[in-house]
JSON list of C-alpha atoms in Angstrom, two decimals:
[
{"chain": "A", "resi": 1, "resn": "UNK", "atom": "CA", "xyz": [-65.58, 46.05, 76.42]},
{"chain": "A", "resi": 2, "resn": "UNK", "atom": "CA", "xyz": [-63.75, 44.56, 79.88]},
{"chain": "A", "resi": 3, "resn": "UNK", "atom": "CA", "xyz": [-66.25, 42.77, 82.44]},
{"chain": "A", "resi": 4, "resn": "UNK", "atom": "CA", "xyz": [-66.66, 43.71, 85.81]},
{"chain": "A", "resi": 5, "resn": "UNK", "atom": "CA", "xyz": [-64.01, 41.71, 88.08]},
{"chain": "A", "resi": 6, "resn": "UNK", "atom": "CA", "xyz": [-66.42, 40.45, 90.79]},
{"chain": "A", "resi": 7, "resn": "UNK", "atom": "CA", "xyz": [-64.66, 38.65, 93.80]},
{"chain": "A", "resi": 8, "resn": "UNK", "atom": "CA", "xyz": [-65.43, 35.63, 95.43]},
{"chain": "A", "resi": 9, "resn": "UNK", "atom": "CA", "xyz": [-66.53, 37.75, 98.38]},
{"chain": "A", "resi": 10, "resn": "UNK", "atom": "CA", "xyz": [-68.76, 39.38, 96.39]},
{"chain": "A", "resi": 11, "resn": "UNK", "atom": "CA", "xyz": [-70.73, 36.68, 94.94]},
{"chain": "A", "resi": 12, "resn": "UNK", "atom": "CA", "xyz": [-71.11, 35.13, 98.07]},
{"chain": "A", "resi": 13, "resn": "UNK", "atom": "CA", "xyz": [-72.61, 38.72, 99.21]},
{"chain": "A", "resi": 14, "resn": "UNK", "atom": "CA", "xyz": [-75.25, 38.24, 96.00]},
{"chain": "A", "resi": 15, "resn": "UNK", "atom": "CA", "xyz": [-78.75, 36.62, 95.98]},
{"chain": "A", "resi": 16, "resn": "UNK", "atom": "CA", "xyz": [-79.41, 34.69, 93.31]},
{"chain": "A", "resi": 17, "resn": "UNK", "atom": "CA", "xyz": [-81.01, 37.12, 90.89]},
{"chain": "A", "resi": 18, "resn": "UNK", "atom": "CA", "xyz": [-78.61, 39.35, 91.27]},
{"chain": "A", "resi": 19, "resn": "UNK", "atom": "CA", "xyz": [-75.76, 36.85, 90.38]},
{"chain": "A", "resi": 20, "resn": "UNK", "atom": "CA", "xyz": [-78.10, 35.61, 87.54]},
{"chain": "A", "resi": 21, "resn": "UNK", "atom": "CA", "xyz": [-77.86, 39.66, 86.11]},
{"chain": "A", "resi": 22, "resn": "UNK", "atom": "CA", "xyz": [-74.06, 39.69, 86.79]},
{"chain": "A", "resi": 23, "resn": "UNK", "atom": "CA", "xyz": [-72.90, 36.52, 85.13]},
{"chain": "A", "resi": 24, "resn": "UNK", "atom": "CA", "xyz": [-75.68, 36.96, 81.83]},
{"chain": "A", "resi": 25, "resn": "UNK", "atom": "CA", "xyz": [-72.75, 39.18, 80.08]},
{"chain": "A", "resi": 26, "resn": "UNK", "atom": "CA", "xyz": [-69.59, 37.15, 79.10]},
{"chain": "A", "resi": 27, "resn": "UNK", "atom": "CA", "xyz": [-72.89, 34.30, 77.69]},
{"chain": "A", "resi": 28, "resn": "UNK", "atom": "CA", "xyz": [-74.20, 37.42, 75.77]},
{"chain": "A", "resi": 29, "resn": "UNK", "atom": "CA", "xyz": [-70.96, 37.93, 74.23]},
{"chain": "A", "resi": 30, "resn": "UNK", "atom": "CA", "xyz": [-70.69, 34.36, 73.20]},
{"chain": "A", "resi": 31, "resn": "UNK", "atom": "CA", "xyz": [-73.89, 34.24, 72.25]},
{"chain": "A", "resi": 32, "resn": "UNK", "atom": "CA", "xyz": [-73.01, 36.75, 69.63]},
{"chain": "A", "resi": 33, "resn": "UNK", "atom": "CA", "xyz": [-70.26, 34.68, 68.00]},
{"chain": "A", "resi": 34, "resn": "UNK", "atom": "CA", "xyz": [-72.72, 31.85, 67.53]},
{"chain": "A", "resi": 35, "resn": "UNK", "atom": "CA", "xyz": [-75.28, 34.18, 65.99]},
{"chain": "A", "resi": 36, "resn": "UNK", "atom": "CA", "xyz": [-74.12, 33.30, 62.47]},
{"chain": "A", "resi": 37, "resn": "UNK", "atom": "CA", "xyz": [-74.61, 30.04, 63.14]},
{"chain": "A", "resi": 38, "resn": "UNK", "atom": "CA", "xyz": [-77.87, 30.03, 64.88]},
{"chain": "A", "resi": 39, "resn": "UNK", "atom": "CA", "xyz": [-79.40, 27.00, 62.72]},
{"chain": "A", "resi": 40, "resn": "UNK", "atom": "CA", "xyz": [-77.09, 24.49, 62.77]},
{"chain": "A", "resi": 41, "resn": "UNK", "atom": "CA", "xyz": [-77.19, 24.91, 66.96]},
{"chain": "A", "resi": 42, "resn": "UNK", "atom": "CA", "xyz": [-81.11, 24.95, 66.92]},
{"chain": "A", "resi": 43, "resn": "UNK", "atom": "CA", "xyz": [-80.94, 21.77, 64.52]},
{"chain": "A", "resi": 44, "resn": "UNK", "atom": "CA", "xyz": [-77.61, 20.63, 67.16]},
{"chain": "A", "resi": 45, "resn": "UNK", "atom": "CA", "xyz": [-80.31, 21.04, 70.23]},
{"chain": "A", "resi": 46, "resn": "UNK", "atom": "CA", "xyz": [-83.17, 19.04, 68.17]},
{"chain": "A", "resi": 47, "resn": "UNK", "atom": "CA", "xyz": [-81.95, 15.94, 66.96]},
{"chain": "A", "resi": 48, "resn": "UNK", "atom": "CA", "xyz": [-80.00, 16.12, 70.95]},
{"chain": "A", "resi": 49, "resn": "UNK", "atom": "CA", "xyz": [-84.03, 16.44, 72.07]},
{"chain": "A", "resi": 50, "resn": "UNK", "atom": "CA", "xyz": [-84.76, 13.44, 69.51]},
{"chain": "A", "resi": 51, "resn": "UNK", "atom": "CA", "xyz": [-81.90, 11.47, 70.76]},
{"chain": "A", "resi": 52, "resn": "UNK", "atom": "CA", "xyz": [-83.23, 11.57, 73.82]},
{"chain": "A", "resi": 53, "resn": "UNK", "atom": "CA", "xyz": [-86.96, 10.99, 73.25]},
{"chain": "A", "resi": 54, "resn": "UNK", "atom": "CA", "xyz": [-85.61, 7.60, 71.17]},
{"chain": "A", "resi": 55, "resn": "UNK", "atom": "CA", "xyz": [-83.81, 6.36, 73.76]},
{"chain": "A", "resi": 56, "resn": "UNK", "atom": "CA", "xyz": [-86.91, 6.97, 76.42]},
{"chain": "A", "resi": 57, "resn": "UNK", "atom": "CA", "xyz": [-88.59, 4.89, 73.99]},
{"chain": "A", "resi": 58, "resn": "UNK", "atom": "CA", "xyz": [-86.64, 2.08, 73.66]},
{"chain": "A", "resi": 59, "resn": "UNK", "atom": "CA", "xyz": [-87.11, 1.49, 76.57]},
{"chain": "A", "resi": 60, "resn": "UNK", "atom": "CA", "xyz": [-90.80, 1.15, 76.21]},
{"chain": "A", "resi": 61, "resn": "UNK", "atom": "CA", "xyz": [-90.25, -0.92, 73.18]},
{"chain": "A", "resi": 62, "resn": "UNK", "atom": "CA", "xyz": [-88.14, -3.30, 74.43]},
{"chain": "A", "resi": 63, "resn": "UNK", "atom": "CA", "xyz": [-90.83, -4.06, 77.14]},
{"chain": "A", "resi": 64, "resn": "UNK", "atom": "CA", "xyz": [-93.41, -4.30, 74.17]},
{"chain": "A", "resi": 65, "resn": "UNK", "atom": "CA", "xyz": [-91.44, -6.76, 72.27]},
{"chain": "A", "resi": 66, "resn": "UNK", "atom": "CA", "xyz": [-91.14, -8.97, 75.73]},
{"chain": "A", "resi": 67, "resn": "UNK", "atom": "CA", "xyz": [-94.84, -8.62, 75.64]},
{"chain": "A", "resi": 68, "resn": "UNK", "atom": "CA", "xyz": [-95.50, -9.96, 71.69]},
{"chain": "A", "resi": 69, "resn": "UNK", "atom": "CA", "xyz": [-92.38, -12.33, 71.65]},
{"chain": "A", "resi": 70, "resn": "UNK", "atom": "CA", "xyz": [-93.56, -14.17, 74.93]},
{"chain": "A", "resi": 71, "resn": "UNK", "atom": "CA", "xyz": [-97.60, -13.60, 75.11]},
{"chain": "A", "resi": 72, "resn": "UNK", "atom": "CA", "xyz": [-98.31, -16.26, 78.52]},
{"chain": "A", "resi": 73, "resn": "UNK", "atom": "CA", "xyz": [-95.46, -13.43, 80.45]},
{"chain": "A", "resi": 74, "resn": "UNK", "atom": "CA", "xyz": [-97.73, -11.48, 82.97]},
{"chain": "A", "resi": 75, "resn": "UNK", "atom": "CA", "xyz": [-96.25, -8.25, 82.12]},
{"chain": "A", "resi": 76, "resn": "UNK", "atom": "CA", "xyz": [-97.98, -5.22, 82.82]},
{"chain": "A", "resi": 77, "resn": "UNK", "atom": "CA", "xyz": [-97.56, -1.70, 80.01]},
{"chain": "A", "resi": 78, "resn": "UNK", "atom": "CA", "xyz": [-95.90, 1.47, 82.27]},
{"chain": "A", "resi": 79, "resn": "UNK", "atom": "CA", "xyz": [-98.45, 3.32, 83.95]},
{"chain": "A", "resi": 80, "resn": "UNK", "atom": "CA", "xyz": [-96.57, 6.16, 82.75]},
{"chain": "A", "resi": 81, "resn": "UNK", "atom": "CA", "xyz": [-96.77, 5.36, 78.99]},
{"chain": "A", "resi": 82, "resn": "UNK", "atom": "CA", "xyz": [-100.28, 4.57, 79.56]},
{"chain": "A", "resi": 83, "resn": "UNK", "atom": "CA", "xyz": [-101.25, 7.53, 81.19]},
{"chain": "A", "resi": 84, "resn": "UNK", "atom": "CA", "xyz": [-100.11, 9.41, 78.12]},
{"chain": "A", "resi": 85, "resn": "UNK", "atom": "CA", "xyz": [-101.06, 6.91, 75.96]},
{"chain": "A", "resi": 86, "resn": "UNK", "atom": "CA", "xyz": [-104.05, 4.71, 76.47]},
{"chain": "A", "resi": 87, "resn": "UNK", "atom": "CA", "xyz": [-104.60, 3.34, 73.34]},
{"chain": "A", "resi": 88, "resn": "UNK", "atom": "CA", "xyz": [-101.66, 1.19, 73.84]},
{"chain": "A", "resi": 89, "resn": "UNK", "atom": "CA", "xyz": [-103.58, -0.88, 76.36]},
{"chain": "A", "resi": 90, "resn": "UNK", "atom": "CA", "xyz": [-105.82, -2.24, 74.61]},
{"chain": "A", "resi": 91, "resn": "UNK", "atom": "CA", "xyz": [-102.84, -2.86, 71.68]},
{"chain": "A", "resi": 92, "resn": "UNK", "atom": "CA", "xyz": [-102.44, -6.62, 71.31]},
{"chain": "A", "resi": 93, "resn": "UNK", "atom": "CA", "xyz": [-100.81, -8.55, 68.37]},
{"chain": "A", "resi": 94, "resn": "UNK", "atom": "CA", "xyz": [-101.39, -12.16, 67.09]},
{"chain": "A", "resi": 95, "resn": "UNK", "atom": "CA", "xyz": [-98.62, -15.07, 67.46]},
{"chain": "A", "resi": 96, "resn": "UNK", "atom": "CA", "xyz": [-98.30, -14.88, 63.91]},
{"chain": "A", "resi": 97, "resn": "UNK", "atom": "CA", "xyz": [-94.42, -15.65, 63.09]},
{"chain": "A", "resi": 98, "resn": "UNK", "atom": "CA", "xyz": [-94.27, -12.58, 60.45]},
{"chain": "A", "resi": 99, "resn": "UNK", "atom": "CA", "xyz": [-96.06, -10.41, 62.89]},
{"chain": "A", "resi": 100, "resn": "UNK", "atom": "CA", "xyz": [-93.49, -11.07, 65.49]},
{"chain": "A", "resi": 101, "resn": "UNK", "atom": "CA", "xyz": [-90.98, -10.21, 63.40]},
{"chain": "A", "resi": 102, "resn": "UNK", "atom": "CA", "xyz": [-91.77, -6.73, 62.43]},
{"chain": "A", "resi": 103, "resn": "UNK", "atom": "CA", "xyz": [-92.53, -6.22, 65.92]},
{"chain": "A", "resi": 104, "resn": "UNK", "atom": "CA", "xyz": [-88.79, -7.49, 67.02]},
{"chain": "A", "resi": 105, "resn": "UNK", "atom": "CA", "xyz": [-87.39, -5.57, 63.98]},
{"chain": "A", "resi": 106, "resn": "UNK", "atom": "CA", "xyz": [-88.28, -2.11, 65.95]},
{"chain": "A", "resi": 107, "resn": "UNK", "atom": "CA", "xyz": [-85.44, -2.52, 68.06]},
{"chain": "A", "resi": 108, "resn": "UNK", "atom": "CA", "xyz": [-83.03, -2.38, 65.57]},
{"chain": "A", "resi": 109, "resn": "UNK", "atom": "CA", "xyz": [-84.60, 0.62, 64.21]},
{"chain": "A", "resi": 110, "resn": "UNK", "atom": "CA", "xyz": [-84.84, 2.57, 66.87]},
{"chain": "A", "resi": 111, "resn": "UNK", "atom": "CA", "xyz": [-81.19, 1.70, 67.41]},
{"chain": "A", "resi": 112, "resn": "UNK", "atom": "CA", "xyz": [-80.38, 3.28, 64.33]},
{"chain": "A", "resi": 113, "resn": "UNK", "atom": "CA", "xyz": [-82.38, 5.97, 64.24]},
{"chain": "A", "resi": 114, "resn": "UNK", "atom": "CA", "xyz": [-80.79, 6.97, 67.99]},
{"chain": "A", "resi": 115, "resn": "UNK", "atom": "CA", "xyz": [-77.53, 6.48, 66.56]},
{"chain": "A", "resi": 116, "resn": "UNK", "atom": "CA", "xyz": [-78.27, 9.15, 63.61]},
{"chain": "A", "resi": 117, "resn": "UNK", "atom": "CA", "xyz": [-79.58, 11.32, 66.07]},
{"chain": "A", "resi": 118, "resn": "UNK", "atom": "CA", "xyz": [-76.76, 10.85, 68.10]},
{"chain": "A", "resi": 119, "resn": "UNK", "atom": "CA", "xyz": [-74.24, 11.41, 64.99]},
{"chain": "A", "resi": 120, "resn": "UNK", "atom": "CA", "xyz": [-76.27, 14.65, 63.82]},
{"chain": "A", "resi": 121, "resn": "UNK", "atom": "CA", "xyz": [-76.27, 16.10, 67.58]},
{"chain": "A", "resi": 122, "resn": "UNK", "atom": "CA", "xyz": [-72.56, 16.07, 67.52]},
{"chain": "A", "resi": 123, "resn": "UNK", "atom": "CA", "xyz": [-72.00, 16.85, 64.73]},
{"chain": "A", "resi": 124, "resn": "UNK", "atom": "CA", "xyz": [-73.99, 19.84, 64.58]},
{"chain": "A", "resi": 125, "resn": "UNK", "atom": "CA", "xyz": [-72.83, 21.37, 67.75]},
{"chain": "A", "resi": 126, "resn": "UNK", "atom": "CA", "xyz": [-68.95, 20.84, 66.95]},
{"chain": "A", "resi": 127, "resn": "UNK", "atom": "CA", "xyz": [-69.95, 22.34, 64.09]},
{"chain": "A", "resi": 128, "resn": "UNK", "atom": "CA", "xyz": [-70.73, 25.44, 65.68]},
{"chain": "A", "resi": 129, "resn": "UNK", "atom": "CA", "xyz": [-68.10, 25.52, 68.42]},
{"chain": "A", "resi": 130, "resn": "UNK", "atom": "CA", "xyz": [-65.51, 24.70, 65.83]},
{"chain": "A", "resi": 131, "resn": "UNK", "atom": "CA", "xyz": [-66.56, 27.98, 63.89]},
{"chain": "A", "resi": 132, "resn": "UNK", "atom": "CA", "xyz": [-67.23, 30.40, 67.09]},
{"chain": "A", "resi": 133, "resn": "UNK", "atom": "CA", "xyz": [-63.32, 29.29, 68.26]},
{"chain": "A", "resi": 134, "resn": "UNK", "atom": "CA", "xyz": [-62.33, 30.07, 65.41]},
{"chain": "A", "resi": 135, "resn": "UNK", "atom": "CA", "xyz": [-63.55, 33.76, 64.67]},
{"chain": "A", "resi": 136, "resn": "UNK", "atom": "CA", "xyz": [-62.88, 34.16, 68.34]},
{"chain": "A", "resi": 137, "resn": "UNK", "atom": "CA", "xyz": [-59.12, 33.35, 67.00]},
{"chain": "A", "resi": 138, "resn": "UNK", "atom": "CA", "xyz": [-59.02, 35.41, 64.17]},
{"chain": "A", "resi": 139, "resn": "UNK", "atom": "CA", "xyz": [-60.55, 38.18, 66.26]},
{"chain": "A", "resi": 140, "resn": "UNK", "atom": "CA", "xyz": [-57.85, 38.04, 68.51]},
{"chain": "A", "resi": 141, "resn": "UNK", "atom": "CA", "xyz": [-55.24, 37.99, 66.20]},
{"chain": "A", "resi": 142, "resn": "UNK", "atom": "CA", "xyz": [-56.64, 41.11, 63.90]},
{"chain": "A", "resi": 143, "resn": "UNK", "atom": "CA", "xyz": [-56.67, 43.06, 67.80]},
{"chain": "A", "resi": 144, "resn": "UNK", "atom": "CA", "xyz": [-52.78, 41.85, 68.39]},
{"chain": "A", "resi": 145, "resn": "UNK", "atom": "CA", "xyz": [-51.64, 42.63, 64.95]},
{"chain": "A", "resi": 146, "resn": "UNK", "atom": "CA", "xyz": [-53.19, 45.84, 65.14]},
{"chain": "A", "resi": 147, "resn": "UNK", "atom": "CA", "xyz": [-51.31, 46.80, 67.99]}
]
């Protein structure tokens, strides 16, 4: 099955849905190598969505802990974290030394759980690309040795 040769000329002739149509068929055919391997890429694409849902929150976090560790520091919560969170506003924790601690221990959790996230994203999507190269290989080899 050969794709259409489209020229330069040609896509420059295209709007944009038709270009969208035109270029949808070499993805398709990729798309059908990874099929075997559809739920290792979905769980590739999730824990890359978790990675980055971590690290959005370590951000907040960190600005929490600045908040517990040093209570007289006029910092105010994100507007957007509260807005989608409320409860936190009215969060506050006691200058208790043990409190403080589990509070600064977070940090190094999150850490690590964004670095396993991190380490199953990759993983997971090498993974896959490793095993659609190669039955893309052996596919072309069975076609030239069948020649």
């Amino acid at each position: 099955m050969a794709a259409k040769k489209i020229s330069r000329k040609d896509i420059a002739k295209m709007s944009a849905a038709e270009f969208l149509r035109a270029s949808r068929e070499p993805y398709q055919r990729l798309f059908s190598y990874l099929r075997p391997y559809r739920g290792r890429f979905i769980l590739g694409i999730i824990f890359g969505a978790l990675f980055g849902a971590v690290q959005a929150l370590l951000v907040f976090d960190i600005q929490f802990v600045a908040g517990a560790v040093f209570p007289d520091n006029k910092h105010e919560m994100a507007s957007g974290l509260l807005k989608w969170f409320p409860g936190l506003a009215a969060l506050r924790v006691e200058g208790s030394l043990s409190n403080v601690l589990l509070i600064c221990a977070s940090i190094p959790l999150l850490m690590g759980l964004r670095g396993l996230c991190s380490y199953l994203n990759s993983y997971f999507m090498l993974w896959c690309s490793v095993r659609v190269l190669d039955d893309i290989r052996q596919q072309v080899f069975r076609h030239t040795l069948g020649q």
